[in-house]
PDB file of C-alpha atoms in Angstrom:
ATOM      1  CA  UNK N   1       5.499 -24.053 -40.388  1.00 69.00           C
ATOM      2  CA  UNK N   2       2.264 -22.971 -42.217  1.00 78.00           C
ATOM      3  CA  UNK N   3      -1.121 -24.268 -41.289  1.00 81.00           C
ATOM      4  CA  UNK N   4      -1.876 -25.902 -44.654  1.00 84.00           C
ATOM      5  CA  UNK N   5       1.221 -28.150 -43.915  1.00 90.00           C
ATOM      6  CA  UNK N   6      -0.125 -29.574 -40.677  1.00 93.00           C
ATOM      7  CA  UNK N   7      -2.337 -32.349 -42.226  1.00 94.00           C
ATOM      8  CA  UNK N   8       0.434 -33.616 -44.283  1.00 94.00           C
ATOM      9  CA  UNK N   9       2.830 -33.491 -41.085  1.00 95.00           C
ATOM     10  CA  UNK N  10       0.068 -35.553 -39.260  1.00 96.00           C
ATOM     11  CA  UNK N  11      -0.157 -38.178 -41.788  1.00 96.00           C
ATOM     12  CA  UNK N  12       3.756 -38.459 -41.587  1.00 91.00           C
ATOM     13  CA  UNK N  13       3.483 -38.961 -38.160  1.00 95.00           C
ATOM     14  CA  UNK N  14       0.751 -41.776 -38.789  1.00 96.00           C
ATOM     15  CA  UNK N  15       2.904 -43.585 -41.025  1.00 91.00           C
ATOM     16  CA  UNK N  16       6.136 -43.335 -38.647  1.00 88.00           C
ATOM     17  CA  UNK N  17       4.065 -44.590 -35.710  1.00 93.00           C
ATOM     18  CA  UNK N  18       2.783 -47.449 -37.588  1.00 93.00           C
ATOM     19  CA  UNK N  19       6.094 -48.752 -38.643  1.00 88.00           C
ATOM     20  CA  UNK N  20       8.049 -48.174 -35.501  1.00 87.00           C
ATOM     21  CA  UNK N  21       5.199 -49.662 -33.183  1.00 91.00           C
ATOM     22  CA  UNK N  22       5.337 -52.821 -35.283  1.00 88.00           C
ATOM     23  CA  UNK N  23       8.736 -53.694 -33.673  1.00 86.00           C
ATOM     24  CA  UNK N  24       7.596 -52.066 -30.228  1.00 88.00           C
ATOM     25  CA  UNK N  25       9.237 -48.765 -30.930  1.00 87.00           C
ATOM     26  CA  UNK N  26       7.896 -45.302 -29.924  1.00 88.00           C
ATOM     27  CA  UNK N  27       9.049 -43.643 -33.124  1.00 85.00           C
ATOM     28  CA  UNK N  28      10.887 -40.710 -31.765  1.00 83.00           C
ATOM     29  CA  UNK N  29      13.960 -40.687 -34.191  1.00 77.00           C
ATOM     30  CA  UNK N  30      11.407 -40.913 -36.931  1.00 81.00           C
ATOM     31  CA  UNK N  31       9.443 -38.094 -35.553  1.00 86.00           C
ATOM     32  CA  UNK N  32      12.574 -35.955 -35.125  1.00 80.00           C
ATOM     33  CA  UNK N  33      13.455 -36.483 -38.838  1.00 77.00           C
ATOM     34  CA  UNK N  34      10.033 -35.727 -40.080  1.00 83.00           C
ATOM     35  CA  UNK N  35       9.655 -32.563 -37.965  1.00 85.00           C
ATOM     36  CA  UNK N  36      13.166 -31.337 -38.943  1.00 77.00           C
ATOM     37  CA  UNK N  37      11.997 -31.850 -42.603  1.00 78.00           C
ATOM     38  CA  UNK N  38       8.841 -29.614 -41.808  1.00 86.00           C
ATOM     39  CA  UNK N  39      11.198 -26.901 -40.363  1.00 80.00           C
ATOM     40  CA  UNK N  40       9.871 -27.213 -36.812  1.00 84.00           C
ATOM     41  CA  UNK N  41      11.545 -24.859 -34.232  1.00 81.00           C
ATOM     42  CA  UNK N  42      14.682 -26.865 -32.700  1.00 76.00           C
ATOM     43  CA  UNK N  43      13.394 -26.153 -29.206  1.00 78.00           C
ATOM     44  CA  UNK N  44      10.045 -27.922 -29.938  1.00 84.00           C
ATOM     45  CA  UNK N  45      11.547 -30.913 -31.536  1.00 83.00           C
ATOM     46  CA  UNK N  46      12.476 -32.821 -28.428  1.00 81.00           C
ATOM     47  CA  UNK N  47       9.486 -32.282 -26.187  1.00 87.00           C
ATOM     48  CA  UNK N  48       7.171 -32.984 -29.276  1.00 91.00           C
ATOM     49  CA  UNK N  49       8.921 -36.288 -30.026  1.00 88.00           C
ATOM     50  CA  UNK N  50       8.862 -37.325 -26.324  1.00 88.00           C
ATOM     51  CA  UNK N  51       5.271 -36.677 -26.065  1.00 92.00           C
ATOM     52  CA  UNK N  52       4.393 -38.783 -29.282  1.00 95.00           C
ATOM     53  CA  UNK N  53       6.695 -41.513 -28.042  1.00 92.00           C
ATOM     54  CA  UNK N  54       4.794 -41.646 -24.676  1.00 94.00           C
ATOM     55  CA  UNK N  55       1.473 -42.049 -26.619  1.00 96.00           C
ATOM     56  CA  UNK N  56       2.724 -44.712 -28.995  1.00 96.00           C
ATOM     57  CA  UNK N  57       4.706 -46.769 -26.574  1.00 94.00           C
ATOM     58  CA  UNK N  58       1.902 -46.548 -24.332  1.00 95.00           C
ATOM     59  CA  UNK N  59      -0.485 -48.357 -26.728  1.00 96.00           C
ATOM     60  CA  UNK N  60       2.207 -50.679 -27.938  1.00 94.00           C
ATOM     61  CA  UNK N  61       3.109 -51.854 -24.202  1.00 95.00           C
ATOM     62  CA  UNK N  62      -0.633 -52.585 -23.718  1.00 96.00           C
ATOM     63  CA  UNK N  63      -0.844 -54.636 -26.888  1.00 95.00           C
ATOM     64  CA  UNK N  64       2.346 -56.697 -26.500  1.00 93.00           C
ATOM     65  CA  UNK N  65       1.696 -57.138 -22.739  1.00 94.00           C
ATOM     66  CA  UNK N  66      -1.823 -58.498 -23.482  1.00 93.00           C
ATOM     67  CA  UNK N  67      -0.522 -60.729 -26.310  1.00 92.00           C
ATOM     68  CA  UNK N  68       1.917 -62.139 -23.807  1.00 91.00           C
ATOM     69  CA  UNK N  69       4.988 -60.879 -25.711  1.00 90.00           C
ATOM     70  CA  UNK N  70       6.763 -59.540 -22.791  1.00 92.00           C
ATOM     71  CA  UNK N  71       9.189 -60.591 -20.046  1.00 91.00           C
ATOM     72  CA  UNK N  72       9.171 -58.828 -16.771  1.00 93.00           C
ATOM     73  CA  UNK N  73      12.347 -60.526 -15.836  1.00 92.00           C
ATOM     74  CA  UNK N  74      14.160 -59.406 -18.816  1.00 92.00           C
ATOM     75  CA  UNK N  75      12.822 -56.007 -18.498  1.00 94.00           C
ATOM     76  CA  UNK N  76      13.278 -54.780 -15.103  1.00 94.00           C
ATOM     77  CA  UNK N  77      17.271 -55.003 -14.700  1.00 95.00           C
ATOM     78  CA  UNK N  78      17.256 -52.514 -17.628  1.00 95.00           C
ATOM     79  CA  UNK N  79      14.577 -50.133 -16.249  1.00 93.00           C
ATOM     80  CA  UNK N  80      15.672 -49.771 -12.857  1.00 95.00           C
ATOM     81  CA  UNK N  81      18.797 -47.939 -13.732  1.00 95.00           C
ATOM     82  CA  UNK N  82      17.558 -46.326 -17.092  1.00 93.00           C
ATOM     83  CA  UNK N  83      14.681 -44.230 -15.408  1.00 91.00           C
ATOM     84  CA  UNK N  84      16.712 -42.198 -13.133  1.00 92.00           C
ATOM     85  CA  UNK N  85      19.584 -41.932 -15.960  1.00 92.00           C
ATOM     86  CA  UNK N  86      17.091 -40.590 -18.364  1.00 86.00           C
ATOM     87  CA  UNK N  87      15.549 -38.159 -16.060  1.00 88.00           C
ATOM     88  CA  UNK N  88      19.428 -36.871 -15.699  1.00 90.00           C
ATOM     89  CA  UNK N  89      20.163 -37.080 -19.465  1.00 85.00           C
ATOM     90  CA  UNK N  90      16.808 -35.097 -19.907  1.00 81.00           C
ATOM     91  CA  UNK N  91      18.435 -32.154 -17.999  1.00 84.00           C
ATOM     92  CA  UNK N  92      21.244 -31.671 -20.404  1.00 79.00           C
ATOM     93  CA  UNK N  93      21.245 -30.381 -24.054  1.00 71.00           C
ATOM     94  CA  UNK N  94      24.363 -31.042 -26.294  1.00 66.00           C
ATOM     95  CA  UNK N  95      25.018 -29.516 -29.699  1.00 70.00           C
ATOM     96  CA  UNK N  96      24.030 -32.072 -32.352  1.00 61.00           C
ATOM     97  CA  UNK N  97      27.586 -32.069 -33.961  1.00 71.00           C
ATOM     98  CA  UNK N  98      28.849 -33.845 -30.996  1.00 68.00           C
ATOM     99  CA  UNK N  99      26.655 -36.899 -30.847  1.00 59.00           C
ATOM    100  CA  UNK N 100      24.912 -37.318 -34.344  1.00 66.00           C
ATOM    101  CA  UNK N 101      27.913 -38.666 -36.392  1.00 77.00           C
ATOM    102  CA  UNK N 102      28.734 -41.334 -33.632  1.00 67.00           C
ATOM    103  CA  UNK N 103      25.264 -42.393 -33.262  1.00 64.00           C
ATOM    104  CA  UNK N 104      24.564 -42.498 -36.934  1.00 72.00           C
ATOM    105  CA  UNK N 105      27.416 -45.080 -37.283  1.00 76.00           C
ATOM    106  CA  UNK N 106      26.288 -46.969 -34.449  1.00 67.00           C
ATOM    107  CA  UNK N 107      22.620 -47.291 -35.454  1.00 69.00           C
ATOM    108  CA  UNK N 108      24.025 -48.349 -39.111  1.00 80.00           C
ATOM    109  CA  UNK N 109      26.120 -50.924 -37.810  1.00 73.00           C
ATOM    110  CA  UNK N 110      23.353 -52.751 -35.630  1.00 67.00           C
ATOM    111  CA  UNK N 111      21.267 -52.553 -38.705  1.00 75.00           C
ATOM    112  CA  UNK N 112      24.017 -54.405 -40.699  1.00 75.00           C
ATOM    113  CA  UNK N 113      24.246 -56.993 -37.799  1.00 66.00           C
ATOM    114  CA  UNK N 114      20.571 -57.556 -37.823  1.00 65.00           C
ATOM    115  CA  UNK N 115      20.410 -58.231 -41.439  1.00 70.00           C
ATOM    116  CA  UNK N 116      22.959 -60.951 -40.689  1.00 60.00           C
ATOM    117  CA  UNK N 117      21.156 -62.216 -37.820  1.00 56.00           C
ATOM    118  CA  UNK N 118      17.991 -62.662 -39.770  1.00 54.00           C
ATOM    119  CA  UNK N 119      19.589 -65.502 -41.768  1.00 50.00           C
ATOM    120  CA  UNK N 120      20.607 -67.525 -38.929  1.00 47.00           C
ATOM    121  CA  UNK N 121      18.612 -69.661 -36.506  1.00 47.00           C
ATOM    122  CA  UNK N 122      17.950 -68.310 -33.049  1.00 50.00           C
ATOM    123  CA  UNK N 123      18.839 -70.244 -30.204  1.00 56.00           C
ATOM    124  CA  UNK N 124      17.211 -70.025 -26.709  1.00 67.00           C
ATOM    125  CA  UNK N 125      17.124 -66.525 -25.017  1.00 76.00           C
ATOM    126  CA  UNK N 126      19.856 -66.246 -22.397  1.00 86.00           C
ATOM    127  CA  UNK N 127      19.312 -63.333 -19.946  1.00 89.00           C
ATOM    128  CA  UNK N 128      22.352 -61.285 -19.421  1.00 91.00           C
ATOM    129  CA  UNK N 129      23.897 -60.926 -15.753  1.00 93.00           C
ATOM    130  CA  UNK N 130      22.288 -58.423 -13.522  1.00 94.00           C
ATOM    131  CA  UNK N 131      25.104 -55.924 -13.416  1.00 95.00           C
ATOM    132  CA  UNK N 132      25.433 -56.054 -17.107  1.00 95.00           C
ATOM    133  CA  UNK N 133      21.940 -55.263 -17.642  1.00 95.00           C
ATOM    134  CA  UNK N 134      21.865 -52.552 -15.230  1.00 96.00           C
ATOM    135  CA  UNK N 135      24.911 -50.752 -16.683  1.00 96.00           C
ATOM    136  CA  UNK N 136      23.477 -51.077 -20.248  1.00 94.00           C
ATOM    137  CA  UNK N 137      20.109 -49.651 -18.869  1.00 94.00           C
ATOM    138  CA  UNK N 138      21.852 -46.653 -17.229  1.00 95.00           C
ATOM    139  CA  UNK N 139      23.795 -45.716 -20.305  1.00 93.00           C
ATOM    140  CA  UNK N 140      20.797 -46.125 -22.744  1.00 90.00           C
ATOM    141  CA  UNK N 141      18.740 -44.112 -20.293  1.00 88.00           C
ATOM    142  CA  UNK N 142      21.079 -41.315 -20.029  1.00 90.00           C
ATOM    143  CA  UNK N 143      21.397 -41.442 -23.858  1.00 82.00           C
ATOM    144  CA  UNK N 144      17.661 -41.405 -24.375  1.00 79.00           C
ATOM    145  CA  UNK N 145      16.973 -38.581 -22.063  1.00 80.00           C
ATOM    146  CA  UNK N 146      19.902 -36.630 -23.687  1.00 79.00           C
ATOM    147  CA  UNK N 147      18.791 -36.979 -27.052  1.00 74.00           C
ATOM    148  CA  UNK N 148      14.965 -37.046 -26.780  1.00 70.00           C
ATOM    149  CA  UNK N 149      14.378 -40.814 -27.749  1.00 72.00           C
ATOM    150  CA  UNK N 150      13.032 -43.707 -25.641  1.00 72.00           C
ATOM    151  CA  UNK N 151      16.182 -45.728 -26.068  1.00 80.00           C
ATOM    152  CA  UNK N 152      14.475 -48.660 -27.873  1.00 81.00           C
ATOM    153  CA  UNK N 153      16.036 -47.955 -30.835  1.00 78.00           C
ATOM    154  CA  UNK N 154      19.337 -48.909 -29.055  1.00 81.00           C
ATOM    155  CA  UNK N 155      17.977 -51.706 -26.679  1.00 89.00           C
ATOM    156  CA  UNK N 156      16.175 -53.805 -29.305  1.00 85.00           C
ATOM    157  CA  UNK N 157      19.003 -54.591 -31.673  1.00 82.00           C
ATOM    158  CA  UNK N 158      21.370 -54.985 -28.841  1.00 88.00           C
ATOM    159  CA  UNK N 159      18.946 -57.739 -27.070  1.00 90.00           C
ATOM    160  CA  UNK N 160      18.143 -59.541 -30.406  1.00 85.00           C
ATOM    161  CA  UNK N 161      22.092 -59.634 -31.390  1.00 82.00           C
ATOM    162  CA  UNK N 162      22.958 -61.000 -28.013  1.00 87.00           C
ATOM    163  CA  UNK N 163      20.277 -63.238 -27.674  1.00 87.00           C
ATOM    164  CA  UNK N 164      18.960 -61.660 -24.442  1.00 91.00           C
ATOM    165  CA  UNK N 165      15.119 -62.364 -25.460  1.00 88.00           C
ATOM    166  CA  UNK N 166      13.073 -63.673 -28.310  1.00 85.00           C
ATOM    167  CA  UNK N 167      12.311 -61.122 -31.105  1.00 82.00           C
ATOM    168  CA  UNK N 168       8.505 -60.651 -30.224  1.00 85.00           C
ATOM    169  CA  UNK N 169       9.351 -60.294 -26.566  1.00 90.00           C
ATOM    170  CA  UNK N 170      12.206 -57.797 -27.356  1.00 90.00           C
ATOM    171  CA  UNK N 171       9.613 -55.732 -28.888  1.00 90.00           C
ATOM    172  CA  UNK N 172       7.213 -55.980 -25.822  1.00 93.00           C
ATOM    173  CA  UNK N 173      10.399 -55.052 -23.517  1.00 94.00           C
ATOM    174  CA  UNK N 174      11.279 -52.130 -25.810  1.00 91.00           C
ATOM    175  CA  UNK N 175       7.866 -50.639 -25.669  1.00 93.00           C
ATOM    176  CA  UNK N 176       7.896 -50.371 -21.888  1.00 95.00           C
ATOM    177  CA  UNK N 177      11.457 -49.439 -21.766  1.00 93.00           C
ATOM    178  CA  UNK N 178      10.680 -46.504 -24.386  1.00 91.00           C
ATOM    179  CA  UNK N 179       7.533 -45.478 -22.189  1.00 93.00           C
ATOM    180  CA  UNK N 180       9.284 -45.184 -18.829  1.00 91.00           C
ATOM    181  CA  UNK N 181      12.200 -43.539 -20.072  1.00 88.00           C
ATOM    182  CA  UNK N 182      10.392 -40.962 -22.398  1.00 87.00           C
ATOM    183  CA  UNK N 183       8.464 -40.030 -19.491  1.00 89.00           C
ATOM    184  CA  UNK N 184      11.490 -39.770 -17.173  1.00 87.00           C
ATOM    185  CA  UNK N 185      13.292 -37.694 -19.957  1.00 82.00           C
ATOM    186  CA  UNK N 186      10.385 -35.220 -20.382  1.00 84.00           C
ATOM    187  CA  UNK N 187      10.043 -34.688 -16.487  1.00 85.00           C
ATOM    188  CA  UNK N 188      13.957 -33.726 -16.816  1.00 79.00           C
ATOM    189  CA  UNK N 189      13.098 -31.190 -19.299  1.00 73.00           C
ATOM    190  CA  UNK N 190       9.609 -30.389 -18.369  1.00 75.00           C
ATOM    191  CA  UNK N 191       9.980 -26.705 -18.922  1.00 72.00           C
ATOM    192  CA  UNK N 192      10.330 -27.429 -22.747  1.00 72.00           C
ATOM    193  CA  UNK N 193       6.712 -28.225 -22.544  1.00 78.00           C
ATOM    194  CA  UNK N 194       5.938 -24.816 -23.296  1.00 82.00           C
ATOM    195  CA  UNK N 195       7.824 -25.059 -26.583  1.00 82.00           C
ATOM    196  CA  UNK N 196       5.595 -27.628 -28.197  1.00 88.00           C
ATOM    197  CA  UNK N 197       2.951 -26.304 -31.275  1.00 87.00           C
ATOM    198  CA  UNK N 198      -0.545 -25.941 -30.520  1.00 90.00           C
ATOM    199  CA  UNK N 199      -1.445 -28.669 -33.032  1.00 93.00           C
ATOM    200  CA  UNK N 200       0.408 -31.677 -31.061  1.00 93.00           C
ATOM    201  CA  UNK N 201      -3.033 -32.853 -29.762  1.00 94.00           C
ATOM    202  CA  UNK N 202      -3.858 -33.837 -33.621  1.00 96.00           C
ATOM    203  CA  UNK N 203      -0.238 -35.184 -34.214  1.00 96.00           C
ATOM    204  CA  UNK N 204      -0.826 -37.252 -30.992  1.00 96.00           C
ATOM    205  CA  UNK N 205      -3.984 -38.708 -32.193  1.00 97.00           C
ATOM    206  CA  UNK N 206      -2.520 -39.508 -35.471  1.00 97.00           C
ATOM    207  CA  UNK N 207       0.362 -41.311 -33.690  1.00 97.00           C
ATOM    208  CA  UNK N 208      -2.212 -43.144 -31.571  1.00 97.00           C
ATOM    209  CA  UNK N 209      -3.963 -44.690 -34.555  1.00 97.00           C
ATOM    210  CA  UNK N 210      -0.771 -45.411 -36.298  1.00 95.00           C
ATOM    211  CA  UNK N 211       0.772 -46.974 -33.241  1.00 95.00           C
ATOM    212  CA  UNK N 212      -2.374 -48.997 -32.618  1.00 97.00           C
ATOM    213  CA  UNK N 213      -2.193 -50.611 -36.133  1.00 95.00           C
ATOM    214  CA  UNK N 214       1.514 -51.356 -35.920  1.00 92.00           C
ATOM    215  CA  UNK N 215       1.409 -52.820 -32.524  1.00 93.00           C
ATOM    216  CA  UNK N 216      -1.284 -55.109 -33.426  1.00 94.00           C
ATOM    217  CA  UNK N 217       0.395 -56.339 -36.292  1.00 90.00           C
ATOM    218  CA  UNK N 218       3.799 -56.893 -34.705  1.00 87.00           C
ATOM    219  CA  UNK N 219       2.387 -58.562 -31.472  1.00 88.00           C
ATOM    220  CA  UNK N 220       0.149 -60.883 -33.330  1.00 87.00           C
ATOM    221  CA  UNK N 221       0.366 -61.290 -36.693  1.00 83.00           C
ATOM    222  CA  UNK N 222       3.910 -60.351 -38.386  1.00 79.00           C
ATOM    223  CA  UNK N 223       6.252 -63.117 -38.825  1.00 81.00           C
ATOM    224  CA  UNK N 224       9.353 -62.773 -36.725  1.00 72.00           C
ATOM    225  CA  UNK N 225      11.711 -62.397 -40.222  1.00 76.00           C
ATOM    226  CA  UNK N 226       9.627 -59.256 -41.018  1.00 78.00           C
ATOM    227  CA  UNK N 227       9.971 -57.968 -37.626  1.00 77.00           C
ATOM    228  CA  UNK N 228      13.518 -58.131 -37.829  1.00 73.00           C
ATOM    229  CA  UNK N 229      13.746 -56.733 -41.299  1.00 79.00           C
ATOM    230  CA  UNK N 230      11.560 -53.717 -40.262  1.00 80.00           C
ATOM    231  CA  UNK N 231      13.763 -53.251 -37.184  1.00 74.00           C
ATOM    232  CA  UNK N 232      16.755 -53.337 -39.395  1.00 79.00           C
ATOM    233  CA  UNK N 233      15.136 -50.605 -41.976  1.00 80.00           C
ATOM    234  CA  UNK N 234      14.302 -48.227 -39.195  1.00 77.00           C
ATOM    235  CA  UNK N 235      17.885 -48.375 -37.731  1.00 76.00           C
ATOM    236  CA  UNK N 236      19.064 -47.533 -41.461  1.00 82.00           C
ATOM    237  CA  UNK N 237      16.468 -44.624 -41.505  1.00 78.00           C
ATOM    238  CA  UNK N 238      17.463 -43.427 -37.887  1.00 73.00           C
ATOM    239  CA  UNK N 239      21.133 -43.766 -38.580  1.00 76.00           C
ATOM    240  CA  UNK N 240      20.870 -41.833 -42.151  1.00 80.00           C
ATOM    241  CA  UNK N 241      18.904 -39.218 -40.376  1.00 71.00           C
ATOM    242  CA  UNK N 242      21.670 -38.751 -37.707  1.00 69.00           C
ATOM    243  CA  UNK N 243      24.497 -38.485 -40.217  1.00 77.00           C
ATOM    244  CA  UNK N 244      22.579 -36.229 -42.832  1.00 75.00           C
ATOM    245  CA  UNK N 245      19.954 -34.214 -41.175  1.00 62.00           C
TER     246      UNK N 245
END
């Protein structure tokens, strides 16, 4: 990619980070789509997306936790199995044609279910049984490490649709889930850090700025229907990207 396009890429990263952080996501699926459009080297996509994910999920975790939009009780059963599974998933690389179509359909279905959910009144959150939460964490962790995302794009709609936490809490849980799984996935694919471009620090600064703005709005100011609609929109974008890019 030419040096002239770097500022434009950085601005796109800023926008993606702001949108995703408003629902507690790190933005990896969005970064992958944007970087693919800018024709970055395939070898650089996964590690770069994980680095940016860690930056945005880190600031989002801080802001959601300090806003008291987080539940440790709901978080830890997913995380305890997802972290080692994400590390394991990061050790593997699959050809895109094997997982992209399936993931795209799953994400689009989740987006549709979220749009339906917005029109319904939410009841009290009900935590899943411990074995269920741990099994889900393991599956999502492995998938996140394998694909190069933090897993929040899968965990958030699942928790909302099954009523495992309140929407704002879901965002806070997803932020920390993404942070720990992105770090574990990157450790499992540590040698790939040699492939990241030399302008990644600029992208990281823009991601941090966008993530801060988005997480501030999502954790404190955005109404719940707006959060759910944003989450559904991001699922549509991510699902479409999996099917088309």
